[in-house]
PDB file of C-alpha atoms in Angstrom:
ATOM      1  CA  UNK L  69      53.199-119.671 110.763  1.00 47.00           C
ATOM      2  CA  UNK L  70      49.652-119.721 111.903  1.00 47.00           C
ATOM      3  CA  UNK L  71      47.748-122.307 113.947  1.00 49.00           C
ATOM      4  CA  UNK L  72      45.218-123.924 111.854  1.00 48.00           C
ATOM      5  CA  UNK L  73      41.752-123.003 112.576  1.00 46.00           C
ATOM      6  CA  UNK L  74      42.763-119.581 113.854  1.00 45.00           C
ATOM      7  CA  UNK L  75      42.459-117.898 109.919  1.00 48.00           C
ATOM      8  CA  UNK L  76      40.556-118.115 107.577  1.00 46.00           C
ATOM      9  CA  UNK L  77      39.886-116.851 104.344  1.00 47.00           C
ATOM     10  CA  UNK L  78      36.623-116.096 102.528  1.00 44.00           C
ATOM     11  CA  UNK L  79      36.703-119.437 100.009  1.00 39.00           C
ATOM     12  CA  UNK L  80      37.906-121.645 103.122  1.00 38.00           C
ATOM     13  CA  UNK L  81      35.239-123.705 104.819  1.00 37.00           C
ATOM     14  CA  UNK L  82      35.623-122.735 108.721  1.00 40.00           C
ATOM     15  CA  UNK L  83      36.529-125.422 111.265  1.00 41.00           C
ATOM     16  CA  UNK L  84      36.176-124.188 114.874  1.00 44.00           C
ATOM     17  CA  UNK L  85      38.826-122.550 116.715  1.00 47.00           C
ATOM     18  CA  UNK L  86      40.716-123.942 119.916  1.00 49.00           C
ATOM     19  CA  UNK L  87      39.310-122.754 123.128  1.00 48.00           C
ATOM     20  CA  UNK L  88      41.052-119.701 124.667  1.00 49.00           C
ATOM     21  CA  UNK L  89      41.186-118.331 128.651  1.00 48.00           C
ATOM     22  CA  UNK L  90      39.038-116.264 130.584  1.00 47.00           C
ATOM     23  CA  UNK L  91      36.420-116.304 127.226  1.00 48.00           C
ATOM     24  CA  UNK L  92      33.531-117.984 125.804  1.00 54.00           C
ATOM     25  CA  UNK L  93      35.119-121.256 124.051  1.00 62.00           C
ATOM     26  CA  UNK L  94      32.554-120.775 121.082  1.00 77.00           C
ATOM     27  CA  UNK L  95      33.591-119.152 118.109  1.00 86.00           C
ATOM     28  CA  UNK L  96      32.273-116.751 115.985  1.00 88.00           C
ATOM     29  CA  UNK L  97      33.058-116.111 112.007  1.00 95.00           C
ATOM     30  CA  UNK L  98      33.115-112.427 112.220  1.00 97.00           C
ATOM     31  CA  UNK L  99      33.941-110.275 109.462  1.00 98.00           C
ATOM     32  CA  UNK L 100      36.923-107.953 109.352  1.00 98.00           C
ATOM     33  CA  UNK L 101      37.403-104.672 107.201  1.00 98.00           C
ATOM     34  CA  UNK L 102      40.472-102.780 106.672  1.00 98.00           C
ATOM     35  CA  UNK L 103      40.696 -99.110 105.479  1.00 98.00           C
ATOM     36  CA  UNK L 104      43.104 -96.803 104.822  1.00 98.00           C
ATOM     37  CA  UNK L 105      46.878 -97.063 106.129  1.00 98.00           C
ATOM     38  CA  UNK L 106      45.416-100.141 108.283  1.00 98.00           C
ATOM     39  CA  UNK L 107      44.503-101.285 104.367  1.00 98.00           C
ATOM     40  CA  UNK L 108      47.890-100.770 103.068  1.00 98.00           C
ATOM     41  CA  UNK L 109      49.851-102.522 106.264  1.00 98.00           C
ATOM     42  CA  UNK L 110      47.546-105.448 106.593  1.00 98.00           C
ATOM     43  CA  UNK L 111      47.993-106.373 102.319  1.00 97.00           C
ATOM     44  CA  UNK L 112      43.824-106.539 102.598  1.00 97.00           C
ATOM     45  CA  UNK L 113      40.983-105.140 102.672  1.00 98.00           C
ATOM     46  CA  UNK L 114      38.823-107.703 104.172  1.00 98.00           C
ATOM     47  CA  UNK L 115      38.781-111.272 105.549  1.00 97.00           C
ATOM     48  CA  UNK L 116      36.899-113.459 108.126  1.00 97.00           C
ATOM     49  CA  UNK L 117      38.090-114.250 111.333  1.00 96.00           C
ATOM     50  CA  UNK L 118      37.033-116.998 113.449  1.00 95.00           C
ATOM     51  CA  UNK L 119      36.869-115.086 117.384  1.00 94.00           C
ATOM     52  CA  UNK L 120      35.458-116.357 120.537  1.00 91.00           C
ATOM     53  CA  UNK L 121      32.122-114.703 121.078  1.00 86.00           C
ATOM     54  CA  UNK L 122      33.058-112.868 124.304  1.00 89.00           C
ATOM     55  CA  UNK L 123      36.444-111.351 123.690  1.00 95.00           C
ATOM     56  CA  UNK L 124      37.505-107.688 124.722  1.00 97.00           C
ATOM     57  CA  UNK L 125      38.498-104.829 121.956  1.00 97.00           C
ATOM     58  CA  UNK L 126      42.237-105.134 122.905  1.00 97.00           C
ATOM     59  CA  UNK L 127      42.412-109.089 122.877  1.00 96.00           C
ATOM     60  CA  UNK L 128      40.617-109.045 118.847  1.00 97.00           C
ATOM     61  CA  UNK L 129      43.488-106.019 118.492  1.00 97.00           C
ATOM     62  CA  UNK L 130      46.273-108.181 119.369  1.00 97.00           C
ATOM     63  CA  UNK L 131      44.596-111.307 117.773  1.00 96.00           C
ATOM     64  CA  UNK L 132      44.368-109.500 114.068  1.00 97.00           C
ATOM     65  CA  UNK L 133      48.375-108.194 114.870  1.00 98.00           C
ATOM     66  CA  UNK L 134      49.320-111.551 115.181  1.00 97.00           C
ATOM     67  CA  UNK L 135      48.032-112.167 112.007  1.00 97.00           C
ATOM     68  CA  UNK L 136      49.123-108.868 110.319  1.00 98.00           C
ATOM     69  CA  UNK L 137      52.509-107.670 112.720  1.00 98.00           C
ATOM     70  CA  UNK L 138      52.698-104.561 110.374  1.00 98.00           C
ATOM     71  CA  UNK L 139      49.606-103.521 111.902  1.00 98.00           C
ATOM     72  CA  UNK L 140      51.062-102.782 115.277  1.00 98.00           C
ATOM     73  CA  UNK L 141      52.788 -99.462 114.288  1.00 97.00           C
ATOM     74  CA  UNK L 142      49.067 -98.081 114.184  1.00 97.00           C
ATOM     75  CA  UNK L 143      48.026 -99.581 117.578  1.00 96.00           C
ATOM     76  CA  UNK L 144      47.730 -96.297 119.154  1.00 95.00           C
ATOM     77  CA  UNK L 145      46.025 -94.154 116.479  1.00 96.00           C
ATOM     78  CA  UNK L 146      43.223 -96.637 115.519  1.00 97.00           C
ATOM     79  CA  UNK L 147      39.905 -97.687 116.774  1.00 98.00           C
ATOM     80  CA  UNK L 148      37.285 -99.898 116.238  1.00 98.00           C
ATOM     81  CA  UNK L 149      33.917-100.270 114.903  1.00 98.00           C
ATOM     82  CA  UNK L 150      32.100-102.918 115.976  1.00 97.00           C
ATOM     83  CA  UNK L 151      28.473-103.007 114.070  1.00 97.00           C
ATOM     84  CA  UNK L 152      29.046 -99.804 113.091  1.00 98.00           C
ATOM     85  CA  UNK L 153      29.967 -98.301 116.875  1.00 97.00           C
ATOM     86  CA  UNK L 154      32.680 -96.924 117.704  1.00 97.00           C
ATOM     87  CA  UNK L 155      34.889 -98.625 120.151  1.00 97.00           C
ATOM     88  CA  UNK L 156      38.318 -97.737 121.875  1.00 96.00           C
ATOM     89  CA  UNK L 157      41.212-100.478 122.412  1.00 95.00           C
ATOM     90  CA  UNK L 158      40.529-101.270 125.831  1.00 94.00           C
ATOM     91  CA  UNK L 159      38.939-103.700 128.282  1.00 95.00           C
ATOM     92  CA  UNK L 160      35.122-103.523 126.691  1.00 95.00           C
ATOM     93  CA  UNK L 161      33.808-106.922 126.532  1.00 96.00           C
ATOM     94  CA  UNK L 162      32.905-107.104 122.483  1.00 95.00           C
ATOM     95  CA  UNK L 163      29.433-110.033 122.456  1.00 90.00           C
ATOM     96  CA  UNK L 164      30.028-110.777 118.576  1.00 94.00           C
ATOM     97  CA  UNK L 165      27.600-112.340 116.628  1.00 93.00           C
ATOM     98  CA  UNK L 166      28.403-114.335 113.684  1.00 95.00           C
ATOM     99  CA  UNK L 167      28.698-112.544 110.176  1.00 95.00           C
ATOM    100  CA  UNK L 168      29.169-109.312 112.809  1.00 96.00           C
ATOM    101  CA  UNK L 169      31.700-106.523 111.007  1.00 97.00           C
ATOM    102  CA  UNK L 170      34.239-105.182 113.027  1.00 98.00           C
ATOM    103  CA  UNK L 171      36.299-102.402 110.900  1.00 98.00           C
ATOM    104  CA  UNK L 172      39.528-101.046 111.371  1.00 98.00           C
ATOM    105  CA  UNK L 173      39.033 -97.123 111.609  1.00 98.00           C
ATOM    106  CA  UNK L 174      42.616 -95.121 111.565  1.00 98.00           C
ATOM    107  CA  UNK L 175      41.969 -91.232 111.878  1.00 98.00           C
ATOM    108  CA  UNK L 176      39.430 -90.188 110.130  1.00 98.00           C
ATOM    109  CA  UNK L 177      39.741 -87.204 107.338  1.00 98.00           C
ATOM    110  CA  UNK L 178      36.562 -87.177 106.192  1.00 97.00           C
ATOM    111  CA  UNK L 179      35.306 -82.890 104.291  1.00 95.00           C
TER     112      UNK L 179
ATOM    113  CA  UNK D 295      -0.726 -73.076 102.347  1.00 73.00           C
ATOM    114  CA  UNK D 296      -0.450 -76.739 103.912  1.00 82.00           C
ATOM    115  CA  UNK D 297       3.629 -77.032 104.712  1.00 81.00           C
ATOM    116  CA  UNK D 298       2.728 -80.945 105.562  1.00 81.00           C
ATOM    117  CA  UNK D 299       3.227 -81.785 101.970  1.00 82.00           C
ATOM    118  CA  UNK D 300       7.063 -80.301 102.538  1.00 89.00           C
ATOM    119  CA  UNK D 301       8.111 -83.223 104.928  1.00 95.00           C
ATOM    120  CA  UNK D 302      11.456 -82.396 106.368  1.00 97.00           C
ATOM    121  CA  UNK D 303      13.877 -84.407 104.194  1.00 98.00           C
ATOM    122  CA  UNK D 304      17.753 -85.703 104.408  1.00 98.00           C
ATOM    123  CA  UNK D 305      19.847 -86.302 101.042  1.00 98.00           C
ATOM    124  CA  UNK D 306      22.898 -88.488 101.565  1.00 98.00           C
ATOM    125  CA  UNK D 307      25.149 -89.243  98.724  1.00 98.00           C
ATOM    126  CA  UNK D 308      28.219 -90.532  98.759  1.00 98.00           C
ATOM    127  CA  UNK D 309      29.744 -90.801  94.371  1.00 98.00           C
ATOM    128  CA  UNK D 310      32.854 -90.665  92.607  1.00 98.00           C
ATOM    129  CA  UNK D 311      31.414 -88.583  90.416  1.00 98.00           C
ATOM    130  CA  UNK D 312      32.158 -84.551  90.408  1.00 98.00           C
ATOM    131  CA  UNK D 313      29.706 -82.903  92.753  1.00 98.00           C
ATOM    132  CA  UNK D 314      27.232 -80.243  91.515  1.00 98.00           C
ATOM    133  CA  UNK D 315      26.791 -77.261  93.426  1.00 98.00           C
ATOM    134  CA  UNK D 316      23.242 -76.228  91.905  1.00 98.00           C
ATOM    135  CA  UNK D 317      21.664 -79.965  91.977  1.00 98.00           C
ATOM    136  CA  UNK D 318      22.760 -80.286  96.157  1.00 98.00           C
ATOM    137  CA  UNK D 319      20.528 -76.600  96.430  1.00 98.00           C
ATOM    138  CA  UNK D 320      17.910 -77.535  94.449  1.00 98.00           C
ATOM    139  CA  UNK D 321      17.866 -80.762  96.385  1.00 98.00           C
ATOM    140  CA  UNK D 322      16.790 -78.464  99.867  1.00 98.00           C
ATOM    141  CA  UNK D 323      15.055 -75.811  98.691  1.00 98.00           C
ATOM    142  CA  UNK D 324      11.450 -75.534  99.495  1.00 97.00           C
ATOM    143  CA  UNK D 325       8.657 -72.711  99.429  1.00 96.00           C
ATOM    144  CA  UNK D 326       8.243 -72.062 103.254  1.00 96.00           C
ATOM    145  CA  UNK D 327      11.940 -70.910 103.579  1.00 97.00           C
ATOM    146  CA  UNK D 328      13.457 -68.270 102.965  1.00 97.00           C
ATOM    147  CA  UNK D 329      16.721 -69.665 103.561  1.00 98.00           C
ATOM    148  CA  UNK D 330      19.350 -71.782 101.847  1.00 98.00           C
ATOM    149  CA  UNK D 331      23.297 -72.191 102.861  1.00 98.00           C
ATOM    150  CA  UNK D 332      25.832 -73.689 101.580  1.00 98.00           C
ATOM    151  CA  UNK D 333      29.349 -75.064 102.616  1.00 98.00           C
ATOM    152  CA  UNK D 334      31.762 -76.471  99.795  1.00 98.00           C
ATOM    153  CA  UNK D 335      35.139 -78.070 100.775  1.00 97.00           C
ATOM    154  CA  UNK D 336      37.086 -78.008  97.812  1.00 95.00           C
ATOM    155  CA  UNK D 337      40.892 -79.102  97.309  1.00 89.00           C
ATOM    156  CA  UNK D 338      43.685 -77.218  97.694  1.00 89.00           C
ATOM    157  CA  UNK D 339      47.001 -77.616  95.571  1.00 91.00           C
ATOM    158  CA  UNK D 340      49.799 -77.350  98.364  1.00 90.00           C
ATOM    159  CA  UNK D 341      50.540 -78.406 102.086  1.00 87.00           C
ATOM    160  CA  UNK D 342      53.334 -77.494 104.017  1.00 88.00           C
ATOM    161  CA  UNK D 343      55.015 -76.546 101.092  1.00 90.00           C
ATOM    162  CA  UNK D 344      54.747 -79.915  98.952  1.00 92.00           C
ATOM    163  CA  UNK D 345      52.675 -79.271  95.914  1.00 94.00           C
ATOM    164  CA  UNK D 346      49.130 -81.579  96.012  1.00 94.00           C
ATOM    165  CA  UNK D 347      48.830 -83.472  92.561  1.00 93.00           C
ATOM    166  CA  UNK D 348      45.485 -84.719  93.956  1.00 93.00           C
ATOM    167  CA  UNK D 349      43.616 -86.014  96.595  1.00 96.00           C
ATOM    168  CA  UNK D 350      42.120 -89.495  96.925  1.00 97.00           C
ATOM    169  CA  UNK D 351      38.795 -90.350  99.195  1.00 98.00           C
ATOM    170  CA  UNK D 352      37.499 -93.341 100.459  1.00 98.00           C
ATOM    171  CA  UNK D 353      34.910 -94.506 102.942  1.00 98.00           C
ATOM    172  CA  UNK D 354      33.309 -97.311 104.966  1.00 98.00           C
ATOM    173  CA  UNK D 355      29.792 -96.253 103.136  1.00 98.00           C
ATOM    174  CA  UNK D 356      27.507 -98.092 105.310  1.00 98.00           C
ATOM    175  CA  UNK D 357      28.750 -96.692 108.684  1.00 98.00           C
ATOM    176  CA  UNK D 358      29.351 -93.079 106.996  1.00 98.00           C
ATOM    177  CA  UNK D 359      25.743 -93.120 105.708  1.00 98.00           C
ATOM    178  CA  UNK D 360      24.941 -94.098 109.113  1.00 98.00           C
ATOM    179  CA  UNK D 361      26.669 -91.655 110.904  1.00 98.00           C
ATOM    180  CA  UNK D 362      25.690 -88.446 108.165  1.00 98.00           C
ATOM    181  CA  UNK D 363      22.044 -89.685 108.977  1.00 98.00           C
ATOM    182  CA  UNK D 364      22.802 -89.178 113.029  1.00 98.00           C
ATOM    183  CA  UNK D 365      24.363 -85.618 112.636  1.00 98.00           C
ATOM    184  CA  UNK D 366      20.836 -84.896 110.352  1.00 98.00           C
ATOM    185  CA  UNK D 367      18.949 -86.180 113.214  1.00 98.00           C
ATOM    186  CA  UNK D 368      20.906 -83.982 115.697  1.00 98.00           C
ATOM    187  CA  UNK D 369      20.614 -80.936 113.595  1.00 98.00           C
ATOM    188  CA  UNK D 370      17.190 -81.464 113.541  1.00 98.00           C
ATOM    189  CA  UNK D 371      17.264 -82.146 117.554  1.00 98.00           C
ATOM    190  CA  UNK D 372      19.000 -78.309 117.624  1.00 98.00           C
ATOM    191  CA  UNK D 373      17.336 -76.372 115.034  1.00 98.00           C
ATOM    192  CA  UNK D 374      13.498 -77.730 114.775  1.00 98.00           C
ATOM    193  CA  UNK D 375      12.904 -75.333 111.778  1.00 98.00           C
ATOM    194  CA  UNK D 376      15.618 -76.586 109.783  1.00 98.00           C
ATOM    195  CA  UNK D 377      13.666 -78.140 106.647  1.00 98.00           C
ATOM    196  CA  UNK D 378      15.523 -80.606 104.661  1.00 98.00           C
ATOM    197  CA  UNK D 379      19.086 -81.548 104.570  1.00 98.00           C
ATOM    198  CA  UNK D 380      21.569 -82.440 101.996  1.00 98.00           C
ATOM    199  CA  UNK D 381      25.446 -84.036 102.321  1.00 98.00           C
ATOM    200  CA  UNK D 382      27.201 -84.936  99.084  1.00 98.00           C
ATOM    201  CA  UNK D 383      30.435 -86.543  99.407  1.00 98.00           C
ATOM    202  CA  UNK D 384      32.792 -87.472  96.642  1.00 98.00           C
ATOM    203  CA  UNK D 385      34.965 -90.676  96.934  1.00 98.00           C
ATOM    204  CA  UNK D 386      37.864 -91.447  94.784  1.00 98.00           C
ATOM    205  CA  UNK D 387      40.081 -89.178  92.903  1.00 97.00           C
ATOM    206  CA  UNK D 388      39.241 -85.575  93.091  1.00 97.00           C
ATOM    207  CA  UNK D 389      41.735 -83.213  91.132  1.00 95.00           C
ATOM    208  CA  UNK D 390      42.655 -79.887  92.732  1.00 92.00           C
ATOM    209  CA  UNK D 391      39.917 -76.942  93.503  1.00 91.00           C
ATOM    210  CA  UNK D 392      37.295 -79.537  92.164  1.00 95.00           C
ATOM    211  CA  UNK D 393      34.487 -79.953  95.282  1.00 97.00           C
ATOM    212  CA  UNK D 394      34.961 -83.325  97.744  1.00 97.00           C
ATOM    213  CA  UNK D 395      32.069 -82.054  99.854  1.00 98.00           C
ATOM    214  CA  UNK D 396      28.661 -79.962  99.300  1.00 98.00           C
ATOM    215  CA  UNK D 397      26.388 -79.488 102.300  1.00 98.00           C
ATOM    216  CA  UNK D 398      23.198 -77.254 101.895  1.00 98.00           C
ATOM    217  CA  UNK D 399      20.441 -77.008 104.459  1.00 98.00           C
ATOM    218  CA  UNK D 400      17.147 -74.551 104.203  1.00 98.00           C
ATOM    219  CA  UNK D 401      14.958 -73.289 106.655  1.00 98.00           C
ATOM    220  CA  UNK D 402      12.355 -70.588 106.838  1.00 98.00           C
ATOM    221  CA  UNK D 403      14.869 -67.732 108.413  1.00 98.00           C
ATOM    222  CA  UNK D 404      19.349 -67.653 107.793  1.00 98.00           C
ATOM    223  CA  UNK D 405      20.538 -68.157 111.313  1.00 98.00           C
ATOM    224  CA  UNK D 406      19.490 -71.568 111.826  1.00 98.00           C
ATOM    225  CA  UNK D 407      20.281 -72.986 108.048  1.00 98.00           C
ATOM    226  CA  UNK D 408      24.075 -71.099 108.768  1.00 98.00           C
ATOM    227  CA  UNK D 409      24.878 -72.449 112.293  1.00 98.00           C
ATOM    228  CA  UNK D 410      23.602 -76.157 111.007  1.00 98.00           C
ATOM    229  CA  UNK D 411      25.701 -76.252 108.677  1.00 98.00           C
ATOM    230  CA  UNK D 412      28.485 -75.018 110.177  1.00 98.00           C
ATOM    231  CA  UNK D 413      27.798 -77.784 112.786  1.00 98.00           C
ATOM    232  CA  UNK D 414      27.590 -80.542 109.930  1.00 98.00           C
ATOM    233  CA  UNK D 415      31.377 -80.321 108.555  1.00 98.00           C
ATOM    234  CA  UNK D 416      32.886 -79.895 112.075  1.00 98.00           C
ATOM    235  CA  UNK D 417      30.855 -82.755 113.280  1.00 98.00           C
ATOM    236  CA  UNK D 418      31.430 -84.870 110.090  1.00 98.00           C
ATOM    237  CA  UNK D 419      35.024 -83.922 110.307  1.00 98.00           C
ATOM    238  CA  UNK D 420      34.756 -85.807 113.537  1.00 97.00           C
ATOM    239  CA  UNK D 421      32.607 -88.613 113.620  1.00 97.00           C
ATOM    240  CA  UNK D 422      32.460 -89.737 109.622  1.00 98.00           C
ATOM    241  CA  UNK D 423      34.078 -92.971 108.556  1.00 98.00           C
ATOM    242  CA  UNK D 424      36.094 -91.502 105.509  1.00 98.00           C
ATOM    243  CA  UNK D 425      39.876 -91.263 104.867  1.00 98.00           C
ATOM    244  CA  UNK D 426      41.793 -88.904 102.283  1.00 97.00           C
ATOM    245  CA  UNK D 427      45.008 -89.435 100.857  1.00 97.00           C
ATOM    246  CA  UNK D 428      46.715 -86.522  99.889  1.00 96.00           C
ATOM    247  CA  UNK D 429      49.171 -87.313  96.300  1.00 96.00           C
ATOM    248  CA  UNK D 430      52.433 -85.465  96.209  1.00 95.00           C
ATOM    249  CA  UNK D 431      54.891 -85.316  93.481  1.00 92.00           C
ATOM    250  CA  UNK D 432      56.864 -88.162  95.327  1.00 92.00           C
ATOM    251  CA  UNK D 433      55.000 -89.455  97.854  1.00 95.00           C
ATOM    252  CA  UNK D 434      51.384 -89.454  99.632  1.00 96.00           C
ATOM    253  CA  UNK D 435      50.443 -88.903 102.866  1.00 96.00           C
ATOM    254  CA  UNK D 436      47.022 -90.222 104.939  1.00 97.00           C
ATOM    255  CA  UNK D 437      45.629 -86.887 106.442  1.00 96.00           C
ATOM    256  CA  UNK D 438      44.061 -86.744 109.959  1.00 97.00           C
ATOM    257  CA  UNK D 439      41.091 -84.610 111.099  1.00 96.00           C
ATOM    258  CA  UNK D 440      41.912 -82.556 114.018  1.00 95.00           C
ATOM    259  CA  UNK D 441      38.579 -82.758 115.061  1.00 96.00           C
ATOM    260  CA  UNK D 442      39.545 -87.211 115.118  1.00 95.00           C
ATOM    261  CA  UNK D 443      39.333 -87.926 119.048  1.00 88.00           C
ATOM    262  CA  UNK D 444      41.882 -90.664 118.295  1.00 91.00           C
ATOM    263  CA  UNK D 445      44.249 -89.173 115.971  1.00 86.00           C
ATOM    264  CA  UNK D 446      47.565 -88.461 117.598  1.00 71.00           C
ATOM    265  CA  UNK D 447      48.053 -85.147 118.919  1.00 54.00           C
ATOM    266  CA  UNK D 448      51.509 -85.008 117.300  1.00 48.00           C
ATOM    267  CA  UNK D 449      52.855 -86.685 114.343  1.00 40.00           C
TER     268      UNK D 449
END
């Protein structure tokens, strides 16, 4: 279902990812956290990713939906947080470093 | 008296354990105030009519840590003679009237320790990285803050 090289798992040994458009063509292992109701549609709670360093917040949205479609019901509730800022689902260039966590934050409901 | 030995501190604890009201006071109170207040959320047993078995918390720690430490900072930033902070904040299952938040902040005089932390749950209801499912009897249900900026409006 997936191209190989575009997932990967924690125990799998990463390969490189093919290049994509309009980004930087190397890749970065980035980590990805799940909480909540994006927890329970995704099946996970975490998993690496390989991503091209430059990518923007709404092209690593669509790439994780590709890979989890049940996420897509939440696209317009949930943001981002990219080393532990905030970040909408827009056109903001993400620079991601590898081993960087980007999280998954639906509403919060926090006190 | 030398009030440099009482360096303005911040307690952040996030536990599954139960919360205790009388170690989060102790935790801020200090001789050169004359102030301590307190805000407890606790659970309630019913919404919209459904009856709440319990409720279930969990958090990104790191980044909620991180974030309870900026809204110390900015308290601190608003009321200068606030004196030491403390946020408890139970994770897991918490059964009905039992506490899922204690905040407690002195300082020398009330208004200052009662406005800050008044502004500490509404700003943690808004900027904290922590979810709570609410249990019915036959089904559960992810609650939003209002205060969210990117919860929808409507459900």
């Amino acid at each position: 279902r997936l191209p190989s090289g575009r997932r990967r798992h924690r125990e799998s040994a990463a390969e490189g990812c093919p290049p994509r458009d309009g980004g930087s063509m190397r890749c970065q292992q980035v980590s990805v956290l799940y909480f909540a109701r994006s927890a329970e549609l995704a099946g996970l709670r975490c998993e690496t990713l390989s991503v091209p360093r430059q990518i923007t917040a709404l092209q690593l949205w669509e790439e994780i939906v590709r890979l989890h479609p049940r996420l897509a019901v939440i696209r317009d509730q949930v943001v981002f947080a990219v080393r532990q800022e905030y970040v909408l689902l827009g056109d903001q260039l993400l620079v991601l470093q590898p081993g960087d966590e980007v999280a998954i934050i639906p509403p919060i409901s926090g006190g | 008296m030398d009030e440099s030995e009482d360096v303005p501190k911040d307690f952040i604890k996030l536990k599954s354990e139960k919360l205790s009201v009388d170690e989060v006071s102790e935790l801020v109170i200090s001789p050169y105030c004359g102030a301590v207040s307190l805000f407890i959320g606790t659970t309630r047993n019913n919404f919209e009519g459904k009856k709440v078995i319990h409720l279930e918390y969990e958090a990104y720690t790191s980044m909620a840590e991180t974030e309870i430490k900026k809204i110390c900072r900015d308290v601190r930033q608003k009321w200068p003679s606030v004196k030491h902070i403390a946020v408890h904040h139970r994770l897991g299952v918490v059964p009905i009237t039992e506490a899922s938040v204690i905040i407690a902040v002195s300082s020398p005089h009330r208004t200052e320790s009662l406005e800050a932390v008044m502004y500490c749950i509404n700003t943690l209801k808004a900027s904290v990285p922590i979810w709570k499912k609410e249990i019915y009897e036959d089904e559960y249900s992810w609650k939003e803050n209002k205060e969210c900026f990117w919860a929808n409006s409507e459900k």
